[in-house]
Coordinates of N, CA and C in Angstrom, one line a residue:
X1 N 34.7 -118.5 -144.0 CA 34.7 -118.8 -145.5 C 36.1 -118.9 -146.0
X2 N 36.5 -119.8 -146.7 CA 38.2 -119.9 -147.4 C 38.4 -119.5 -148.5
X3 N 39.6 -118.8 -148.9 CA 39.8 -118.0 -150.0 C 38.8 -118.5 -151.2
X4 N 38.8 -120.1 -151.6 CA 38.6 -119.9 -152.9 C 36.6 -120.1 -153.1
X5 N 36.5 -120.3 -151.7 CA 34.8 -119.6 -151.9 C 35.2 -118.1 -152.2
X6 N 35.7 -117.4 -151.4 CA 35.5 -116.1 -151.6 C 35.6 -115.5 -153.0
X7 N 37.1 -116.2 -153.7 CA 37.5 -116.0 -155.0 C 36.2 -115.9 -155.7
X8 N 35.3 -117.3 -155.4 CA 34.4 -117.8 -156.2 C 33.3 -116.8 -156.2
X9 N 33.0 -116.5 -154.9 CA 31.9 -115.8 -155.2 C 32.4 -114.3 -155.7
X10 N 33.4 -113.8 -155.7 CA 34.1 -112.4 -156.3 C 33.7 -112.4 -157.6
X11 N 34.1 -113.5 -158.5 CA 34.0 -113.6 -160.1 C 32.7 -114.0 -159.9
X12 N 31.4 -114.4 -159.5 CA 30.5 -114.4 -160.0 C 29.8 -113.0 -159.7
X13 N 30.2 -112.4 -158.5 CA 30.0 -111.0 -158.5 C 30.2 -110.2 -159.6
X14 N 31.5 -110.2 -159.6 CA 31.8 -109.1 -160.9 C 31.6 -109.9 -162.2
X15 N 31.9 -111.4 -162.6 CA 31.5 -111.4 -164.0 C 30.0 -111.2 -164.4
X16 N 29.2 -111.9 -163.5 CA 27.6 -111.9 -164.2 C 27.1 -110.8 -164.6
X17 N 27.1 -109.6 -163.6 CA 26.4 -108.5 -164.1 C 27.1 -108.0 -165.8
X18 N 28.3 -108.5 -165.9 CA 29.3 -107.8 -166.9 C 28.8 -109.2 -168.1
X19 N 28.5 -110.1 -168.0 CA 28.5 -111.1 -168.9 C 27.2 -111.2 -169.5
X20 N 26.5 -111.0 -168.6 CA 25.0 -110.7 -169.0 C 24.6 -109.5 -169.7
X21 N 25.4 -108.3 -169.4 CA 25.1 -107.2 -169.9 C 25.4 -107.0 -171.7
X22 N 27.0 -107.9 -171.6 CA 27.7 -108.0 -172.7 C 26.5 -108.8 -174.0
X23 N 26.1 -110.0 -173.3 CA 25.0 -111.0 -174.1 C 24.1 -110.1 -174.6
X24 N 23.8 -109.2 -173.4 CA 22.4 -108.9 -174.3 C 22.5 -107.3 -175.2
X25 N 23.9 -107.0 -174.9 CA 24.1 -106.5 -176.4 C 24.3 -107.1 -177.4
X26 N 24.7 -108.1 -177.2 CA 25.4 -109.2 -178.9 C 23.4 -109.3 -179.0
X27 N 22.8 -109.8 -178.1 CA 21.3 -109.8 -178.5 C 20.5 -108.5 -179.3
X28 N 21.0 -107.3 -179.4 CA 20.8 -105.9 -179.9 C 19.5 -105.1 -179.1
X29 N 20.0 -105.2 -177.8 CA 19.3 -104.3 -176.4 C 20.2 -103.2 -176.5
X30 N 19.5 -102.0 -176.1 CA 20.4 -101.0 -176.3 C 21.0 -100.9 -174.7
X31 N 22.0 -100.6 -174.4 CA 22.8 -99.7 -173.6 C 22.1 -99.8 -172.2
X32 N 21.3 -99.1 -171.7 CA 20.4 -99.1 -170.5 C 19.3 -100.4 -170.2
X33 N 18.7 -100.9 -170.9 CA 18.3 -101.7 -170.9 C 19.0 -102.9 -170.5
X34 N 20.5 -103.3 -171.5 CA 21.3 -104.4 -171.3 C 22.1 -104.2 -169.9
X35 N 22.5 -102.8 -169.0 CA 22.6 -102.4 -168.1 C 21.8 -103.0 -166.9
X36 N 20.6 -102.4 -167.1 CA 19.8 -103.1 -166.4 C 19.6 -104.4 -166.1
X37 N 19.4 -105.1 -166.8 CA 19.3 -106.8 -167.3 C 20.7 -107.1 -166.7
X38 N 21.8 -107.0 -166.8 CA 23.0 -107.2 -165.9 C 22.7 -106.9 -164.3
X39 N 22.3 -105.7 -164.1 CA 22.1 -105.4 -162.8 C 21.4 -106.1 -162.0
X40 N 20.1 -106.6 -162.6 CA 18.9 -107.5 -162.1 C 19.4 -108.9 -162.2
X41 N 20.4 -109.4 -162.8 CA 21.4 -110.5 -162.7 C 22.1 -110.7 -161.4
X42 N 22.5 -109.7 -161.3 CA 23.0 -109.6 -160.0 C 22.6 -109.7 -158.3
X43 N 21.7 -108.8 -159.0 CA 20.3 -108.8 -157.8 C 19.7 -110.0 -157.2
X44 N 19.8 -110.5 -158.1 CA 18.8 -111.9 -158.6 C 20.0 -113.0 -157.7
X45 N 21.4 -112.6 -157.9 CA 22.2 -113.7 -157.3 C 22.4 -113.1 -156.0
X46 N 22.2 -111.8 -155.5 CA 22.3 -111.5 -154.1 C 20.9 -112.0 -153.4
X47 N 19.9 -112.3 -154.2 CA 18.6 -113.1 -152.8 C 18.9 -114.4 -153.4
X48 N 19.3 -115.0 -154.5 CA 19.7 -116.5 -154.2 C 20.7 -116.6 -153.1
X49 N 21.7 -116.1 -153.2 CA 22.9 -116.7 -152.2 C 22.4 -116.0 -150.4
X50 N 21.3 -115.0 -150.5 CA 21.0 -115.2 -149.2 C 19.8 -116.2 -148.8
X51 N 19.0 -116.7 -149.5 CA 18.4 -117.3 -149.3 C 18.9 -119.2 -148.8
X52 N 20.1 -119.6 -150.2 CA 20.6 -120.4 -149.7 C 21.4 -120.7 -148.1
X53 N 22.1 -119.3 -148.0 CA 23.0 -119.3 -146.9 C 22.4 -118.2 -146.0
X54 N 21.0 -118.8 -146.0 CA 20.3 -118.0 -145.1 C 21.1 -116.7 -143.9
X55 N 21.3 -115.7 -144.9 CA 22.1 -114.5 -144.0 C 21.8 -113.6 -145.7
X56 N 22.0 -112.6 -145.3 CA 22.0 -111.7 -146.3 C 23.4 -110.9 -145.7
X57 N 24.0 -110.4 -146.8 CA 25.2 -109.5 -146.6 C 24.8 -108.5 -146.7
X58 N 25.2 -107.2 -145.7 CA 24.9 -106.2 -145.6 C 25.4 -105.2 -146.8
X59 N 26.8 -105.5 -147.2 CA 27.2 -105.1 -148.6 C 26.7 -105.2 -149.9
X60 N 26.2 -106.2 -149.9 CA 25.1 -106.7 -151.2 C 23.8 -106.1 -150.6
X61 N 23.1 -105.9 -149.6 CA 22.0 -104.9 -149.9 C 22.3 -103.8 -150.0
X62 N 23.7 -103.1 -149.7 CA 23.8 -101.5 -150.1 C 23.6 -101.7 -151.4
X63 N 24.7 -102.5 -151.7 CA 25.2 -102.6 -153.8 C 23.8 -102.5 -153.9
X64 N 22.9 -103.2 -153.9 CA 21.6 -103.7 -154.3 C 20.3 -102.5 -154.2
X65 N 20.6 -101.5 -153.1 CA 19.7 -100.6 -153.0 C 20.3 -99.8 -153.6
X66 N 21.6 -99.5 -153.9 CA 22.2 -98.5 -154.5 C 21.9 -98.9 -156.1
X67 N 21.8 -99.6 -156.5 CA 22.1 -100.3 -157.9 C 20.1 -99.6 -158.4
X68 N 19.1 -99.9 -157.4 CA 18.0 -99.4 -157.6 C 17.7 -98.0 -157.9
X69 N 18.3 -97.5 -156.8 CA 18.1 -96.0 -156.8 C 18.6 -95.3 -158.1
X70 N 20.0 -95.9 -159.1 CA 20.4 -95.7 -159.9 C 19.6 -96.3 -161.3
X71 N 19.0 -97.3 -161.1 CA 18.7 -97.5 -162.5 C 16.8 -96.9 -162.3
X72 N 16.5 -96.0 -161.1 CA 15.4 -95.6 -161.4 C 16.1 -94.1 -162.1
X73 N 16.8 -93.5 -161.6 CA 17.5 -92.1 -161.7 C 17.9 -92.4 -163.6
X74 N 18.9 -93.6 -163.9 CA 18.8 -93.8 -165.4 C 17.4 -93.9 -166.2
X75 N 16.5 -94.5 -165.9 CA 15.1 -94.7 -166.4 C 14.4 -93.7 -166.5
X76 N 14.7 -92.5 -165.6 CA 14.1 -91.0 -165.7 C 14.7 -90.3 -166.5
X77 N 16.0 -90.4 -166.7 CA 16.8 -89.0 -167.5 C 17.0 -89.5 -169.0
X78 N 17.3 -91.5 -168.6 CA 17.5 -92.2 -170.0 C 18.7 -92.1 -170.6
X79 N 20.0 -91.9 -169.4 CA 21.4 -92.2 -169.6 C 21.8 -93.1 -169.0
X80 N 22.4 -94.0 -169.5 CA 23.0 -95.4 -168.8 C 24.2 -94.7 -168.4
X81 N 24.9 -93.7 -168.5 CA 25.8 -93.6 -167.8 C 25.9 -93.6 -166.2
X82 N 24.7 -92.8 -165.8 CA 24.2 -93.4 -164.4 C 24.4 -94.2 -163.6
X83 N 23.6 -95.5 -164.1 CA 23.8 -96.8 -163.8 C 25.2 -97.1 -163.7
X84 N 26.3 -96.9 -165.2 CA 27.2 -97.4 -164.8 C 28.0 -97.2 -164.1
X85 N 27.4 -96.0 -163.5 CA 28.7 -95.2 -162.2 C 28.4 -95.7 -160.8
X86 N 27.6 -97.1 -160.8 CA 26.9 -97.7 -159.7 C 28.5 -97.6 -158.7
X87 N 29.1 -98.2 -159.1 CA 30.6 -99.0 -158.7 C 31.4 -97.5 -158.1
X88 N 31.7 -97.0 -159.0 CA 32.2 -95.5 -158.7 C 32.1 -95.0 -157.7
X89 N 30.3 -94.7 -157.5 CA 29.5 -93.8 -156.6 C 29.9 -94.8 -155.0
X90 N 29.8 -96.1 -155.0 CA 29.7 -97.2 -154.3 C 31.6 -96.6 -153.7
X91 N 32.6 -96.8 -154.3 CA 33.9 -96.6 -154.3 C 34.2 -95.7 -153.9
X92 N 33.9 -94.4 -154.1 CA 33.8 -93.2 -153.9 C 33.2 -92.9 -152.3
X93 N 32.1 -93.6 -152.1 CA 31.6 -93.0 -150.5 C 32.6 -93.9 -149.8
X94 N 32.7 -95.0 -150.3 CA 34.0 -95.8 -148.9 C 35.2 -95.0 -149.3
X95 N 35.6 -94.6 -150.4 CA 36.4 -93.6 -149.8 C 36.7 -92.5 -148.9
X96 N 36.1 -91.3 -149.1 CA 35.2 -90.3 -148.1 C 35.1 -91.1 -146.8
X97 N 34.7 -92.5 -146.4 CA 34.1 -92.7 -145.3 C 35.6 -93.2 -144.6
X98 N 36.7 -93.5 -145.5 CA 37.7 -94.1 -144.8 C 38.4 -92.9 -144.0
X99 N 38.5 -91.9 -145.7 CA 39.1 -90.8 -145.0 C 38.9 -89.7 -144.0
X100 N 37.3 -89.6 -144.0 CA 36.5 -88.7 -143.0 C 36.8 -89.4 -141.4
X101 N 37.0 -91.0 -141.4 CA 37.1 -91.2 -140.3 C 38.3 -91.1 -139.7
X102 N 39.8 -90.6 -140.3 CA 40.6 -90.4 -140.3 C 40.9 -88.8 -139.5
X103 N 40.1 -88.1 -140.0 CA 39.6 -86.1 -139.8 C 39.4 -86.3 -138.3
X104 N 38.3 -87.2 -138.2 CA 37.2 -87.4 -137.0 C 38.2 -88.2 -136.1
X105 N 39.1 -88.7 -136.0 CA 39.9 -89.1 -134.8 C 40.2 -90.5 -135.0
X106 N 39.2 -91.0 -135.3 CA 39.0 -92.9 -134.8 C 38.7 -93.4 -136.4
X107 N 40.3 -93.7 -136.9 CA 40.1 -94.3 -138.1 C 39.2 -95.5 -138.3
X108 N 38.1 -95.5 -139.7 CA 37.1 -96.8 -139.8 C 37.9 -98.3 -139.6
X109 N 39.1 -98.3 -140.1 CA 40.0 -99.6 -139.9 C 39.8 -100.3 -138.2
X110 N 40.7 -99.1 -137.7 CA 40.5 -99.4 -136.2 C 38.9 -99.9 -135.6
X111 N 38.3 -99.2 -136.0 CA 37.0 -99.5 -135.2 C 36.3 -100.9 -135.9
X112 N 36.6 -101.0 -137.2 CA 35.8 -102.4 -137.7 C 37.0 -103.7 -136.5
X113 N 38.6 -103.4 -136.3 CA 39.1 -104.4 -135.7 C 38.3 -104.3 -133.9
X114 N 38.4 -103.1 -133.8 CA 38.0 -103.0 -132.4 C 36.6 -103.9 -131.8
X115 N 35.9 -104.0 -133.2 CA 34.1 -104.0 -132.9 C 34.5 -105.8 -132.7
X116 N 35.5 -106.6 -133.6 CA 35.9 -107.9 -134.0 C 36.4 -108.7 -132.9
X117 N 36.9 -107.5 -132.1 CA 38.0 -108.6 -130.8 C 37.5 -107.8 -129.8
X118 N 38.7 -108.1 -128.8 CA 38.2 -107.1 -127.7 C 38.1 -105.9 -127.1
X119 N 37.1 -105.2 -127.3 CA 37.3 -104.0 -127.8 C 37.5 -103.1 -126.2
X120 N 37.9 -103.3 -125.2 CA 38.6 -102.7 -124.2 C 40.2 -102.8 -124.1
X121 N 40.7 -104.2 -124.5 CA 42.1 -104.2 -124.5 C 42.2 -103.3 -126.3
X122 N 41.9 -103.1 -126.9 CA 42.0 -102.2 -128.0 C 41.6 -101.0 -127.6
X123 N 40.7 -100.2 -127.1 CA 40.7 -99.1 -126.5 C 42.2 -98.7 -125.8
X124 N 42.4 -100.0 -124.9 CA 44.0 -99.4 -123.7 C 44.7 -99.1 -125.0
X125 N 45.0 -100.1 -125.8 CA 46.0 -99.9 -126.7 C 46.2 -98.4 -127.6
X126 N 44.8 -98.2 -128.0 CA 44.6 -96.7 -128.7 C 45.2 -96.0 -128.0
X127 N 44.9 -95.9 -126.8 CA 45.2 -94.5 -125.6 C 46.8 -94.5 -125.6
X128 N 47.2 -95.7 -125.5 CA 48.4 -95.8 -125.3 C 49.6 -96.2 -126.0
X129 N 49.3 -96.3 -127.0 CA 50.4 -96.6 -128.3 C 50.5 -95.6 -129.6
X130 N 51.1 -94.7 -129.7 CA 51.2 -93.8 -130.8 C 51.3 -94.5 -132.4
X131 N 52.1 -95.6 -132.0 CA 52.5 -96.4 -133.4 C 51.0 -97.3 -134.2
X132 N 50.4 -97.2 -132.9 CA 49.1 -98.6 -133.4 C 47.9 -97.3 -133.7
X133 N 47.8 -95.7 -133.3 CA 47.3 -94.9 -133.4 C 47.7 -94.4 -135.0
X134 N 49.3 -94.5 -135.4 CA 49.7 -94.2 -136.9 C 48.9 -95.3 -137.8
X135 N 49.3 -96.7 -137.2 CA 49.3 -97.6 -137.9 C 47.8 -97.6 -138.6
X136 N 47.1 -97.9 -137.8 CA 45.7 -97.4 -138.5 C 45.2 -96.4 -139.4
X137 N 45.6 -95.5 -139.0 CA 45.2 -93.7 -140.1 C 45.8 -94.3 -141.0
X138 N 47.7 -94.5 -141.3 CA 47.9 -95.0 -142.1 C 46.9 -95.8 -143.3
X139 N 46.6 -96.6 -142.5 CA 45.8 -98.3 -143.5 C 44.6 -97.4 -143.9
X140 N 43.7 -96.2 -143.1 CA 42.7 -95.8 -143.4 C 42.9 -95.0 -144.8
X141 N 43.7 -93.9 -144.6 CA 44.1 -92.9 -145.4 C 44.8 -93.3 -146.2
X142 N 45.1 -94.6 -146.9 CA 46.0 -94.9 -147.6 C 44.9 -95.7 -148.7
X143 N 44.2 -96.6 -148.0 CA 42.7 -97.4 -148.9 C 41.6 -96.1 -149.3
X144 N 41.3 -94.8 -148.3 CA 40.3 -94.3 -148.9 C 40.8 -93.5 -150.1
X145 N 41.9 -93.0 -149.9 CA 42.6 -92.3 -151.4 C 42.6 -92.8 -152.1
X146 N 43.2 -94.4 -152.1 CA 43.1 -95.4 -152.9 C 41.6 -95.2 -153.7
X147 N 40.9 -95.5 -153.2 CA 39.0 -95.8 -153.3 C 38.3 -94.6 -154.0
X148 N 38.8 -93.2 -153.3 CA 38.6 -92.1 -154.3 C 39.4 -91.9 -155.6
X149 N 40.9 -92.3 -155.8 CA 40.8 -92.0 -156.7 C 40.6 -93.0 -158.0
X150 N 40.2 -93.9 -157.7 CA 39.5 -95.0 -158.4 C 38.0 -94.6 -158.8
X151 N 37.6 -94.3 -158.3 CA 36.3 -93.6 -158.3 C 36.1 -92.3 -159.4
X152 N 37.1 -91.2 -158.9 CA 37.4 -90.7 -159.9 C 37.6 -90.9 -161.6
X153 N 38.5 -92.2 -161.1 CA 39.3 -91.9 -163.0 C 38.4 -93.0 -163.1
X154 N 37.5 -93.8 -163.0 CA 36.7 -94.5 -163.6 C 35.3 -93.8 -164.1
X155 N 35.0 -92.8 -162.8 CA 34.0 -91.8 -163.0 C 34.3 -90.5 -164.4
X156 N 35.4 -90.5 -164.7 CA 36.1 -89.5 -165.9 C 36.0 -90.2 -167.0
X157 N 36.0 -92.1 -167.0 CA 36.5 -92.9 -167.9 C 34.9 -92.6 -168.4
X158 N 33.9 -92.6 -167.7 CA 32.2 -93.3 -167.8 C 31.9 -92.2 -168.6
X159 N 32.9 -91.1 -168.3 CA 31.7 -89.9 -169.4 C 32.9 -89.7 -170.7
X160 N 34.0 -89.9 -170.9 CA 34.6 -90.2 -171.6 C 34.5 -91.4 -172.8
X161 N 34.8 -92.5 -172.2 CA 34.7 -93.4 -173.1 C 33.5 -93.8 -173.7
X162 N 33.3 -94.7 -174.6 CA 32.2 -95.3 -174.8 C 31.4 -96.7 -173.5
X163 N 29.8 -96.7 -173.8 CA 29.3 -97.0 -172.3 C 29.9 -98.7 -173.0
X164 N 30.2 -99.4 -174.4 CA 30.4 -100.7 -174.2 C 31.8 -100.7 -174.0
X165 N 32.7 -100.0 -173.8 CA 34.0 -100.3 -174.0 C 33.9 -100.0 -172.0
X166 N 33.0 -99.2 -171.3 CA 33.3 -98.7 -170.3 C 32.5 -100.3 -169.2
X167 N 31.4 -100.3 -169.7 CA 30.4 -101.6 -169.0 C 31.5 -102.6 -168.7
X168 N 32.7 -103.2 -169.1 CA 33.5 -104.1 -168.7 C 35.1 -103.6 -168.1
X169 N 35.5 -102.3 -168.8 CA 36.5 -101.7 -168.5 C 36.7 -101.2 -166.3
X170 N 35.6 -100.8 -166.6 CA 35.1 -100.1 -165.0 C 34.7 -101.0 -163.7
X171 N 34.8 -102.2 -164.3 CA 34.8 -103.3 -163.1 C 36.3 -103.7 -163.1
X172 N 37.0 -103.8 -164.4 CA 38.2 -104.3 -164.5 C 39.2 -103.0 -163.6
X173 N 39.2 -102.1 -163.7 CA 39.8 -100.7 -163.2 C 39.2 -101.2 -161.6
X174 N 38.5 -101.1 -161.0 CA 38.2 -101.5 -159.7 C 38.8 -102.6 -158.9
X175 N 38.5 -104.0 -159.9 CA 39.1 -104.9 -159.4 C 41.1 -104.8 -159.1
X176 N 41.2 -104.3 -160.0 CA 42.9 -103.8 -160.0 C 43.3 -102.7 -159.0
X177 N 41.9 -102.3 -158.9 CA 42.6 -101.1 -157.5 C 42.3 -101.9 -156.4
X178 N 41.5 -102.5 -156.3 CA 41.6 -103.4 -154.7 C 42.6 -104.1 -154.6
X179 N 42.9 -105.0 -155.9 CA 44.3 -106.3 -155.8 C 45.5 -105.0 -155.2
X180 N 46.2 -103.6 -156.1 CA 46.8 -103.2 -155.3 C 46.7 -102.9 -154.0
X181 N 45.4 -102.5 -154.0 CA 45.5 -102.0 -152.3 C 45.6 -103.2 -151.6
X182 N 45.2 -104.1 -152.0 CA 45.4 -105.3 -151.1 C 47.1 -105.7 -151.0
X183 N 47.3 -105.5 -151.9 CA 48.9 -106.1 -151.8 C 49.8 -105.1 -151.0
X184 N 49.6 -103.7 -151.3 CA 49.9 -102.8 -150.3 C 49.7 -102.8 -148.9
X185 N 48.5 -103.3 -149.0 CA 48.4 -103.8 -147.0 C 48.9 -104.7 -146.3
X186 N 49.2 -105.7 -147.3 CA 50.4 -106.8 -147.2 C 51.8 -106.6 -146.6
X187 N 52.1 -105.6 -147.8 CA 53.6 -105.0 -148.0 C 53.7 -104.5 -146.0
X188 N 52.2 -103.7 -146.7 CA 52.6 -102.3 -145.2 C 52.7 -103.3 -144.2
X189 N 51.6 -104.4 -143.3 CA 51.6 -104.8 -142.6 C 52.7 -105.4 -142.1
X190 N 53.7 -106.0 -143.0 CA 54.7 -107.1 -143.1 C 56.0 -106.0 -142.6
X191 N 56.1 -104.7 -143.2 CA 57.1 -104.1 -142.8 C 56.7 -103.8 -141.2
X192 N 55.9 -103.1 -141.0 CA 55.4 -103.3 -139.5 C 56.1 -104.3 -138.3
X193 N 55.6 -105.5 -139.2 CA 55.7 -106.6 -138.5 C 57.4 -106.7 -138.5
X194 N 57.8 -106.5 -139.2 CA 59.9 -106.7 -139.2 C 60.6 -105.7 -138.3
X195 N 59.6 -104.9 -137.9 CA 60.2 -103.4 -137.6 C 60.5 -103.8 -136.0

C-alpha cells in the first residue's frame, strides 16, 4: 500500500466517526446516541473496505469488537464516557503489551520484524548482538510509554472535560502522539544508522 492510500484511509478512519458524531449533534442527538451513530459509521466503513479489498484487517476487527463491547457497557450504565474511552482503552493495552513484552525478554517490535523476514537469521542475530537486543527494547519501551501515557491524559481529559469538547479533542491528542512517536523512531533509527 503507498503512503498516500494509507494517509487516505487514516483520515477517513479518524475523521468519519468524529464528523458524523459532530453532525448529529448539530442535528440535537444527545451525547451517546451521536457517539454511537459515529461509531456505527465506522463500523460500517470497516466491512465496506473489507468487503471491497476482500481481506479484513485484523486491527479494525479489534477496534470494531472493542467499539461493541463498549457501546453495550455505555447503553447499560448510560455514560458516553465509556464509549469515548474506546481509543484510550485501545492505546492503553498496546501500551502494556509493548511494555510487558519488554519484562518478558522478547520485545513485541522484535518479534513482529522477526515473524516479517527471516526469522532464523534474526534469531542468530538476537543471541548474538547486544546492540540489536537494546535496539529493540529501546523502540518497544519507548512507543509503549508513549501509548500509556497517551492513554492516560486523554483518559483524565474524558472525565474532565466536556464529552463535545472531548469527542474531537481525544482523536486529535492520539493522532499527535503517534506523529511524535513516529518521528522519534525516525530520529532514533537514523542515529543508529550514523553510529
Amino acid at each position: 500500500m503507498d503512503k498516500r492510500q494509507l494517509i487516505k484511509d487514516l483520515l477517513w478512519d479518524v475523521g468519519l466517526p468524529t464528523v458524523v458524531f459532530y453532525l448529529c449533534r448539530a442535528l440535537g442527538l444527545e451525547a451517546l446516541p451521536a457517539l454511537a451513530v459515529g461509531g456505527l459509521a465506522a463500523l460500517a466503513r470497516v466491512g465496506y473496505v473489507a468487503v471491497v479489498r476482500r481481506r479484513l484487517n485484523g486491527l479494525a476487527a479489534l477496534v470494531s469488537a472493542t467499539f461493541v463491547l463498549l457501546l453495550a457497557a455505555s447503553l447499560l450504565t448510560g455514560d458516553p464516557r465509556i464509549l469515548l474511552a474506546k481509543e484510550s482503552i485501545l492505546a492503553g493495552a498496546a501500551g502494556l503489551l509493548l511494555v510487558g513484552s519488554c519484562v518478558m525478554g522478547r520485545p513485541i517490535v522484535y518479534a513482529v520484524i522477526r515473524r516479517l523476514d527471516d526469522a532464523e537469521r534474526w534469531e542468530e542475530r538476537w543471541r548474538t548482538e547486544p546492540a540489536l537486543r537494546r535496539h529493540f527494547t529501546t523502540l518497544s519501551l519507548v512507543m509503549g510509554t508513549g501509548l500509556l501515557l497517551d492513554a492516560v491524559v486523554r483518559g483524565v481529559l474524558i472525565c474532565l472535560l466536556p464529552i463535545d469538547t472531548m469527542a474531537g479533542l481525544s482523536m486529535a491528542l492520539h493522532v499527535a502522539t503517534l506523529a511524535l512517536l513516529a518521528v522519534w523512531v525516525l530520529w532514533y533509527r537514523g542515529r543508529r544508522v550514523t553510529r
